[in-house]
Coordinates of C-alpha atoms and ligand atoms in Angstrom, one line a residue:
Q12 CA -0.2 0.0 0.3
M13 CA 1.8 3.0 -1.0
T14 CA 0.6 7.3 -0.4
D15 CA 2.0 9.8 -2.4
I16 CA 3.6 12.8 0.2
S17 CA 3.3 15.9 -0.8
T18 CA 6.2 17.9 -1.3
K19 CA 7.2 21.7 -2.7
E20 CA 7.9 20.0 -5.9
G21 CA 4.9 17.4 -5.9
P22 CA 3.4 14.5 -4.4
I23 CA 6.0 11.8 -3.8
S24 CA 4.6 8.3 -5.1
P25 CA 7.7 5.9 -6.5
S26 CA 7.0 2.3 -7.1
Y27 CA 8.2 -1.3 -8.3
D28 CA 7.9 -4.0 -10.7
W29 CA 10.3 -6.7 -11.5
F30 CA 10.0 -9.3 -15.3
Q31 CA 12.6 -12.2 -16.3
T32 CA 14.4 -13.3 -19.0
D33 CA 15.6 -16.9 -19.2
S34 CA 18.9 -16.0 -17.4
L35 CA 18.0 -12.2 -16.2
V36 CA 15.5 -10.7 -13.6
T37 CA 15.2 -7.1 -14.0
I38 CA 13.8 -5.2 -10.9
V39 CA 12.9 -1.9 -11.9
I40 CA 11.5 1.0 -9.3
Y41 CA 9.9 4.2 -11.0
T42 CA 10.7 7.2 -8.6
K43 CA 8.8 9.8 -10.8
Q44 CA 11.2 12.0 -10.1
K45 CA 14.2 13.9 -11.5
D46 CA 17.7 13.9 -10.1
I47 CA 18.2 10.9 -9.5
H48 CA 21.6 9.4 -9.6
L49 CA 23.9 6.5 -9.8
D50 CA 24.9 8.1 -5.5
S51 CA 20.4 7.9 -5.1
I52 CA 20.3 4.3 -4.4
I53 CA 22.3 2.3 -2.1
I54 CA 21.6 -1.8 -2.5
D55 CA 22.4 -4.3 0.0
H56 CA 22.2 -8.4 -1.4
Q57 CA 23.0 -10.6 1.8
N58 CA 22.4 -14.4 2.3
D59 CA 18.3 -14.3 0.9
S60 CA 17.9 -10.4 1.9
F61 CA 17.6 -8.2 -0.8
R62 CA 17.9 -4.2 0.3
A63 CA 17.3 -1.6 -2.2
E64 CA 17.4 1.6 -0.7
T65 CA 16.1 5.0 -3.1
I66 CA 17.3 8.6 -1.6
I67 CA 14.3 10.7 -3.0
K68 CA 14.6 14.3 -1.7
D69 CA 14.1 13.7 2.0
Y70 CA 12.7 10.9 2.1
S71 CA 14.0 6.7 1.7
Y72 CA 12.0 4.0 -0.7
L73 CA 12.6 0.4 0.3
I74 CA 12.7 -2.6 -1.7
H75 CA 13.1 -5.0 0.6
I76 CA 12.9 -8.8 0.0
G77 CA 13.9 -12.7 0.1
L78 CA 14.5 -13.3 -3.2
S79 CA 12.6 -17.1 -4.4
H80 CA 15.0 -18.1 -5.6
E81 CA 18.9 -17.9 -6.0
V82 CA 21.1 -15.2 -8.2
Q83 CA 24.9 -14.8 -9.0
E84 CA 27.2 -12.1 -6.4
D85 CA 27.4 -9.7 -9.1
F86 CA 24.7 -6.9 -10.4
S87 CA 24.5 -4.5 -12.5
V88 CA 22.4 -0.9 -11.7
R89 CA 21.5 1.7 -14.5
V90 CA 19.4 5.4 -13.7
V91 CA 17.7 6.8 -16.4
E92 CA 17.4 10.3 -15.1
N93 CA 15.1 12.3 -16.9
V94 CA 12.3 10.0 -16.3
G95 CA 13.6 8.5 -12.9
K96 CA 13.6 5.5 -13.5
I97 CA 16.1 3.0 -12.0
E98 CA 17.5 -0.4 -13.0
I99 CA 18.7 -3.5 -10.9
V100 CA 19.6 -6.9 -13.1
L101 CA 20.1 -9.9 -11.5
K102 CA 21.7 -12.8 -12.9
K103 CA 20.0 -15.8 -11.7
T104 CA 21.9 -18.8 -10.9
E105 CA 19.8 -21.4 -12.6
N106 CA 17.5 -20.7 -15.7
I107 CA 14.0 -21.5 -14.4
S108 CA 10.7 -19.7 -14.5
W109 CA 10.6 -17.8 -11.5
K110 CA 6.6 -17.5 -10.2
C111 CA 6.9 -14.6 -8.1
L112 CA 10.1 -12.2 -6.7
G113 CA 10.4 -13.2 -3.7
R114 CA 8.6 -12.4 -0.1
P115 CA 8.2 -8.9 1.1
L116 CA 11.0 -8.4 4.0
E117 CA 10.8 -5.6 7.1
K118 CA 9.4 -2.1 5.8
H119 CA 9.2 -3.8 1.7
N120 CA 7.2 -0.8 0.0
S121 CA 7.3 1.8 2.2
L122 CA 8.3 5.4 2.5
I123 CA 10.5 6.8 4.8
P124 CA 11.3 10.4 5.8
K125 CA 14.6 10.3 5.3
K126 CA 15.7 10.9 9.1
D127 CA 13.2 8.4 10.5
T128 CA 15.2 5.2 8.6
G129 CA 18.3 4.8 10.5
L130 CA 21.3 3.3 9.0
Y131 CA 22.1 0.5 7.2
Y132 CA 25.7 -1.1 7.7
R133 CA 27.3 -3.4 5.6
K134 CA 30.9 -5.4 6.2
C135 CA 33.6 -3.6 4.3
Q136 CA 37.4 -5.3 4.4
L137 CA 40.5 -3.1 5.4
I138 CA 42.1 -3.5 2.1
S139 CA 45.3 -0.8 3.4
K140 CA 46.6 1.1 5.5
E141 CA 49.2 4.5 4.6
D142 CA 51.0 6.6 6.5
V143 CA 50.4 10.1 5.4
T144 CA 51.6 12.4 8.8
H145 CA 52.5 11.2 11.7
D146 CA 49.2 10.9 13.3
T147 CA 47.0 10.6 10.1
K148 CA 46.9 8.0 7.4
L149 CA 45.2 6.8 4.3
F150 CA 42.6 3.7 5.1
C151 CA 41.5 1.9 2.3
L152 CA 38.1 -0.5 2.5
M153 CA 36.5 -2.8 0.1
L154 CA 32.2 -2.8 -0.2
P155 CA 31.2 -6.3 -0.5
P156 CA 30.5 -7.3 -3.8
S157 CA 26.8 -7.8 -3.6
T158 CA 26.8 -4.0 -2.2
H159 CA 25.7 -0.9 -4.5
L160 CA 27.1 2.3 -2.7
Q161 CA 28.5 5.3 -4.0
V162 CA 29.4 8.9 -1.3
P163 CA 27.5 11.9 -2.6
I164 CA 30.6 14.5 -2.3
G165 CA 30.6 16.1 0.6
Q166 CA 28.2 13.5 2.6
H167 CA 30.1 11.0 4.9
V168 CA 29.2 7.6 7.1
Y169 CA 29.3 6.1 10.4
L170 CA 32.2 3.3 11.0
K171 CA 30.8 1.0 13.5
L172 CA 33.7 -1.4 16.1
T173 CA 32.3 -2.9 19.5
I174 CA 35.2 -1.5 22.1
T175 CA 34.8 -3.8 25.0
G176 CA 31.5 -5.1 24.8
T177 CA 30.3 -1.6 23.5
E178 CA 29.3 -0.8 19.9
I179 CA 30.9 2.9 19.3
V180 CA 30.4 4.9 15.4
K181 CA 31.7 8.0 14.3
P182 CA 31.6 9.7 11.3
Y183 CA 34.2 9.6 8.6
T184 CA 34.2 11.3 5.2
P185 CA 35.5 9.3 2.4
V186 CA 38.3 11.4 0.2
F187 CA 40.1 10.0 -2.9
D188 CA 43.1 7.9 -2.4
S189 CA 45.3 11.7 -3.9
L190 CA 44.1 14.5 -5.1
L191 CA 46.2 13.8 -7.6
S192 CA 44.7 10.4 -9.4
E193 CA 42.7 10.7 -12.3
F194 CA 39.4 12.0 -11.3
K195 CA 36.7 9.4 -11.7
E196 CA 33.5 11.3 -10.3
P197 CA 30.6 10.4 -10.1
V198 CA 32.5 7.2 -9.3
L199 CA 33.4 4.7 -11.5
P200 CA 29.9 1.8 -12.0
N201 CA 31.8 -0.9 -10.0
N202 CA 33.8 1.8 -7.4
K203 CA 34.0 -1.1 -4.9
Y204 CA 36.7 1.4 -2.2
I205 CA 36.1 3.7 -0.4
Y206 CA 39.2 5.3 1.1
F207 CA 39.5 7.5 4.3
L208 CA 42.3 10.2 6.0
I209 CA 42.2 9.4 9.4
K210 CA 43.5 11.1 12.7
I211 CA 44.8 8.6 15.2
Y212 CA 44.8 10.3 18.6
T213 CA 46.8 7.7 21.5
A214 CA 44.1 9.2 23.9
G215 CA 41.2 8.8 21.7
L216 CA 38.0 5.9 22.6
F217 CA 37.9 5.5 18.4
T218 CA 40.4 5.6 16.7
P219 CA 42.5 3.8 18.1
E220 CA 41.1 1.2 17.9
L221 CA 40.5 1.3 14.2
D222 CA 44.3 1.6 14.0
H223 CA 44.7 -2.2 15.4
L224 CA 42.8 -3.5 12.6
Q225 CA 44.7 -5.9 10.4
I226 CA 44.6 -5.9 7.2
G227 CA 41.7 -8.1 5.8
D228 CA 39.1 -7.7 8.6
F229 CA 36.0 -5.5 8.3
V230 CA 34.7 -2.9 9.6
P231 CA 30.4 -1.8 9.3
V232 CA 30.0 0.7 6.8
S233 CA 26.6 2.9 7.2
N234 CA 24.9 4.7 4.4
P235 CA 25.9 8.1 3.4
E236 CA 24.6 10.9 5.7
G237 CA 24.9 14.7 5.1
N238 CA 23.7 17.9 4.3
F239 CA 26.0 19.4 0.5
K240 CA 24.3 19.2 -2.1
L241 CA 26.2 19.6 -5.5
S242 CA 23.3 22.2 -6.8
K243 CA 25.8 24.5 -4.3
L244 CA 28.8 25.0 -6.9
Q245 CA 26.4 25.5 -9.6
E246 CA 27.4 28.5 -11.1
V247 CA 30.3 29.7 -8.6
E248 CA 33.0 31.6 -9.9
D249 CA 35.1 31.5 -6.2
L250 CA 35.3 28.6 -3.7
F251 CA 37.0 29.3 -0.8
L252 CA 38.1 26.0 1.6
L253 CA 38.4 26.7 5.0
A254 CA 39.8 23.4 6.7
A255 CA 41.2 22.9 10.3
G256 CA 43.6 19.6 10.7
T257 CA 40.8 16.4 9.2
G258 CA 38.3 19.3 8.7
F259 CA 40.5 18.9 4.7
T260 CA 39.0 16.0 4.5
P261 CA 35.2 17.3 3.1
M262 CA 37.4 19.2 0.6
V263 CA 39.3 16.9 -1.1
K264 CA 35.8 15.7 -4.1
I265 CA 34.6 19.1 -3.2
L266 CA 38.5 20.5 -4.6
K267 CA 38.2 17.9 -7.5
Y268 CA 34.8 18.1 -8.7
A269 CA 34.9 21.8 -8.7
L270 CA 38.0 22.1 -11.2
I271 CA 36.1 19.2 -13.4
N272 CA 32.3 20.0 -13.6
V273 CA 32.2 23.6 -12.7
P274 CA 32.6 25.5 -16.0
S275 CA 31.9 28.5 -14.3
L276 CA 34.5 28.0 -11.2
R277 CA 37.5 30.9 -11.9
K278 CA 39.3 30.3 -8.7
V279 CA 39.2 28.0 -5.6
K280 CA 40.9 28.3 -2.5
L281 CA 42.3 26.4 0.3
M282 CA 43.1 28.3 3.7
F283 CA 44.7 25.1 5.7
F284 CA 45.0 25.5 9.5
N285 CA 47.4 23.1 11.2
K286 CA 49.1 22.9 14.5
T287 CA 52.4 22.5 13.0
E288 CA 54.1 21.9 9.6
D289 CA 53.9 18.3 10.4
D290 CA 51.1 18.0 10.6
I291 CA 49.7 19.4 6.9
I292 CA 47.8 16.9 4.9
W293 CA 49.2 16.0 1.3
R294 CA 51.5 19.1 1.6
S295 CA 53.2 17.8 -2.0
Q296 CA 50.0 17.1 -3.5
L297 CA 48.2 20.2 -3.3
E298 CA 51.2 22.3 -4.2
K299 CA 51.8 20.2 -7.0
L300 CA 48.1 20.7 -8.0
A301 CA 48.5 24.5 -7.1
F302 CA 51.1 25.0 -9.4
E303 CA 49.4 22.3 -12.2
D304 CA 46.2 24.7 -12.2
K305 CA 46.3 28.4 -12.1
R306 CA 43.0 28.5 -11.0
F307 CA 44.5 26.7 -7.2
D308 CA 46.0 28.0 -4.8
V309 CA 46.8 27.0 -0.9
E310 CA 47.9 28.8 2.2
Y311 CA 48.6 27.1 5.0
V312 CA 48.1 29.0 8.7
L313 CA 50.2 27.5 11.3
S314 CA 49.3 27.6 15.7
A315 CA 52.4 26.1 16.6
P316 CA 55.0 26.4 14.3
T317 CA 58.3 26.7 15.1
S318 CA 60.7 29.1 14.7
E319 CA 61.9 28.9 10.9
W320 CA 57.9 28.6 10.0
K321 CA 57.9 32.0 7.5
G322 CA 54.1 31.7 6.4
K323 CA 51.1 32.2 8.3
Q324 CA 50.4 32.2 12.2
G325 CA 47.9 32.0 14.4
H326 CA 44.3 30.7 14.4
I327 CA 41.5 31.8 12.5
S328 CA 41.1 35.7 12.3
P329 CA 39.6 38.9 11.2
A330 CA 42.6 40.0 9.7
L331 CA 43.9 36.4 8.2
L332 CA 39.8 35.8 6.4
S333 CA 39.8 39.3 4.9
E334 CA 42.5 38.7 3.2
F335 CA 42.3 35.8 2.5
L336 CA 38.7 36.2 0.6
N337 CA 40.0 38.6 -2.6
R338 CA 36.9 37.5 -4.4
S339 CA 37.8 37.9 -8.5
S340 CA 35.3 40.5 -8.9
E341 CA 33.0 42.2 -7.0
K342 CA 29.6 40.8 -7.7
S343 CA 31.0 37.2 -8.3
K344 CA 29.4 33.9 -7.3
V345 CA 31.3 32.8 -3.6
L346 CA 30.8 29.4 -2.2
L347 CA 32.2 29.1 1.4
C348 CA 33.7 25.6 3.2
I349 CA 34.1 25.7 6.2
C350 CA 35.4 22.7 8.4
G351 CA 37.7 21.6 11.6
P352 CA 37.2 21.2 15.0
T353 CA 34.2 23.0 16.6
P354 CA 35.0 26.1 18.1
F355 CA 36.6 27.0 14.7
T356 CA 34.0 26.0 12.8
E357 CA 31.5 28.0 14.4
Q358 CA 34.3 31.5 14.9
G359 CA 34.7 31.0 11.4
I360 CA 30.7 30.8 10.6
K361 CA 31.1 34.1 13.0
L362 CA 33.7 36.1 11.4
L363 CA 32.0 35.8 7.9
H364 CA 29.0 36.7 8.7
D365 CA 30.7 39.9 9.7
L366 CA 32.9 40.4 6.5
N367 CA 28.4 40.4 5.5
F368 CA 29.1 36.9 3.7
S369 CA 25.5 35.5 3.4
K370 CA 24.4 32.3 5.3
D371 CA 23.4 30.7 1.5
E372 CA 27.1 31.4 0.4
I373 CA 28.5 29.3 3.6
H374 CA 28.3 25.7 4.6
N375 CA 29.5 24.0 6.7
F376 CA 29.9 20.0 7.4
T377 CA 28.3 18.9 10.6
A378 CA 27.0 15.0 11.3
Ligands
LIG409 P1 37.8 11.1 21.9 O1 37.5 9.6 22.5 O2 36.5 11.7 20.8 O3 38.8 12.0 21.4 C1 39.6 13.1 20.5 C2 40.9 13.9 21.5 O4 40.2 14.5 22.2 C3 41.5 13.0 22.0 O5 43.4 13.5 21.5 C4 41.3 12.6 22.7 O6 42.2 12.7 24.6 C5 40.6 14.1 23.3 N1 39.7 14.3 24.7 C6 38.8 13.5 24.7 N2 37.7 13.8 25.4 C7 38.6 14.7 25.6 C8 37.7 15.7 26.8 N3 36.8 15.5 27.6 N4 38.3 16.4 27.3 C9 39.8 17.0 26.4 N5 40.5 16.1 25.6 C10 39.1 15.2 25.4 N6 37.9 12.4 11.1 C11 39.1 11.6 10.5 O7 40.2 11.7 10.9 N7 38.5 11.8 9.2 C12 37.9 12.2 8.2 O8 37.2 11.9 7.7 C13 36.6 12.9 9.4 N8 35.2 13.0 9.2 C14 34.3 13.9 10.2 C15 33.2 14.0 9.8 C16 32.4 14.5 10.5 C17 30.8 14.8 10.1 C18 32.6 14.7 12.0 C19 30.9 15.0 12.6 C20 33.3 14.0 12.2 C21 34.7 13.3 11.9 N9 36.1 13.6 11.7 C22 36.8 12.9 10.9 C23 36.1 12.9 13.7 C24 35.9 11.4 13.9 O9 34.5 11.3 13.9 C25 36.4 11.8 15.3 O10 35.1 12.2 16.0 C26 37.9 11.3 15.4 O11 38.1 10.5 14.6 C27 38.6 11.2 17.0 O12 37.5 9.4 17.6 P2 37.9 8.7 18.7 O13 37.0 8.1 19.2 O14 39.4 8.4 18.8 O15 38.5 10.3 20.1
LIG410 P1 43.8 19.7 15.1 O1 43.5 20.0 16.7 O2 45.3 19.7 15.2 O3 43.9 22.2 14.7 C1 43.9 22.1 14.0 C2 43.6 23.7 13.8 O4 42.4 24.3 14.1 C3 44.5 24.6 14.5 O5 46.0 24.7 14.5 C4 43.9 25.6 14.7 O6 44.1 26.3 13.9 C5 42.6 25.2 14.7 N1 41.7 24.6 16.3 C6 41.9 23.6 17.2 N2 41.7 24.6 18.4 C7 40.8 25.5 18.1 C8 39.8 26.6 18.6 N3 40.3 25.7 20.1 N4 39.5 27.9 18.4 C9 39.5 28.1 17.1 N5 40.6 27.3 16.5 C10 41.1 26.3 16.4 O7 42.7 19.4 14.8 P2 42.4 17.8 14.6 O8 42.6 17.3 15.4 O9 42.7 17.8 13.1 O10 41.2 18.1 14.1 C11 39.5 18.1 13.5 C12 38.5 18.6 13.8 O11 37.8 18.7 12.4 C13 37.9 17.3 14.8 O12 37.2 18.2 15.3 C14 36.9 16.5 13.6 O13 36.0 15.9 14.6 C15 36.4 18.0 12.7 N6 35.7 17.4 11.7 C16 34.9 17.7 11.2 C17 33.8 16.8 9.6 C18 33.1 17.5 9.5 O14 32.8 16.7 8.5 N7 32.2 18.7 10.3 C19 35.2 16.4 9.3 C20 36.6 16.2 9.3 C21 37.1 16.1 10.5

C-alpha cells in the first residue's frame, strides 16, 4: 500500500515492478522524480535478503525482499535520469522461470522520511593502511561484491566498532586515494573502494581501535549522510575552502569536483589551518595541484609553528580572513566551505557573517 507524500515540488509516489528473461531478473524502480543518480540508490544483497534503498529528496523508498531463487553475487544498476527510472539487473543462478520475485521483508515497499530510517551497515574489508603524516593515515576499505553504494560528494558515513563490549560509531568523510589521480566522480559504476584520511588520537576512544585492525579485517560501514548538495556549486566563480586539521577531508572531493565539473569556476583557494608543518595532510600533492592548475591556490596557517616557519601564523581571525577572501570580481558568485574543530568552525562562521557573507554562501559540514 503506497501513499503519496506531498512536498513543495509535488507528490512522491515511487513504485516498483519486475520482469525476467531465461537468465536475468530485472527490478525496476519508478521514482517519478528527476535528479535521481547512481548515488541515489544503495543496494545490499546478503544471503536471501535483497535490500534497495532509494533516496528521493528527504525520503527513503525501500525495496526489501527475500528472493524466491538464488542469484549470482554481482548485479548491475542503471539509472535513466530524465524519467527517474532505476533498473537493477540480477543474474539467475539457474535458468528457471520465477513465479514470484520473493517474499516481502521488514518495511518492504515503504516510503519513510530519511531522518527516521536508521542507518544500515554492511561489513567492509580493510585493504590497506598508509601513513600520511605522523598521526594521520589513509585507510582503504572494500565494499562487499553484492553492495552498490556511492558516497555523494560532501557526505560522510559512520564506521562501527565494538569496544569492550559496546558498539561505538563515529563519522568519517571519504576522500580520493590521492589529489592527483585521475578523477573518478561520479564514481565508476563498479567502484568498490572507499578511502578515508583518519587521524589517530592516542588518548581517543575509537581511532586507536581502528588503527589496531589488521589488513583483511572487517568494519561495518553505514549508508551516507550529510547536508551538502552539489547544486551549491552551480555557477560558482570563487570557491573558498577553510579547513583545520582533518576538517580537510570534505574539501578533497569538492575541490576536485569543482575544478573539473564547474565551468564558471575562476578561483579555488584553500586556507589550511594546522598546528605545525608536520601536521599538513598531502602538502606536496596540494602544491603540485596548485602548480598544475592556476585556478587553485593553497595557503597554510600554523597555530604552533617552529621558529623557522616564514608563513602565516595564528588561529582563524578577521585579519587572516579579509586578506584571504578576495573575490575575482566584486559581484562574483562565491561559496565558502568551512570544516574543523567545533570552536574553529563556530568562530569562522561568525567572522564570515561579520564580513557580510550570507548564510547561502557558507557551508559547514555537520554530522
Ligand atoms: P575521542 O575519544 O573523541 O577523542 C579525541 C581527542 O580528544 C583525543 O585526543 C582525546 O584525548 C581528546 N578528548 C576526548 N575527550 C576529551 C575531553 N573531555 N577533554 C579534553 N580532551 C578530550 N576524523 C577524521 O580523522 N577523518 C575524517 O574524515 C572525519 N570525518 C568526520 C566527519 C564528521 C561529519 C564529523 C562530525 C567528524 C569527523 N571526524 C573525522 C572526526 C571523527 O568522527 C572522530 O571524532 C575522531 O576520529 C576522534 O575519535 P576518537 O574516538 O578516536 O577520539
Ligand atoms: P587540530 O587539533 O590539529 O587543529 C587544527 C587547527 O584547528 C589548529 O591549528 C587551529 O588553527 C584550529 N583550532 C583548533 N582548536 C581551535 C580552537 N579552540 N579555536 C580556534 N581554532 C582552533 O585538529 P584535528 O585534531 O585535526 O581536528 C579536526 C576536527 O575536525 C575534529 O574535531 C573533527 O571532528 C572535525 N572534522 C569534522 C568533519 C565534519 O564533516 N564535520 C570532518 C572532518 C573533521
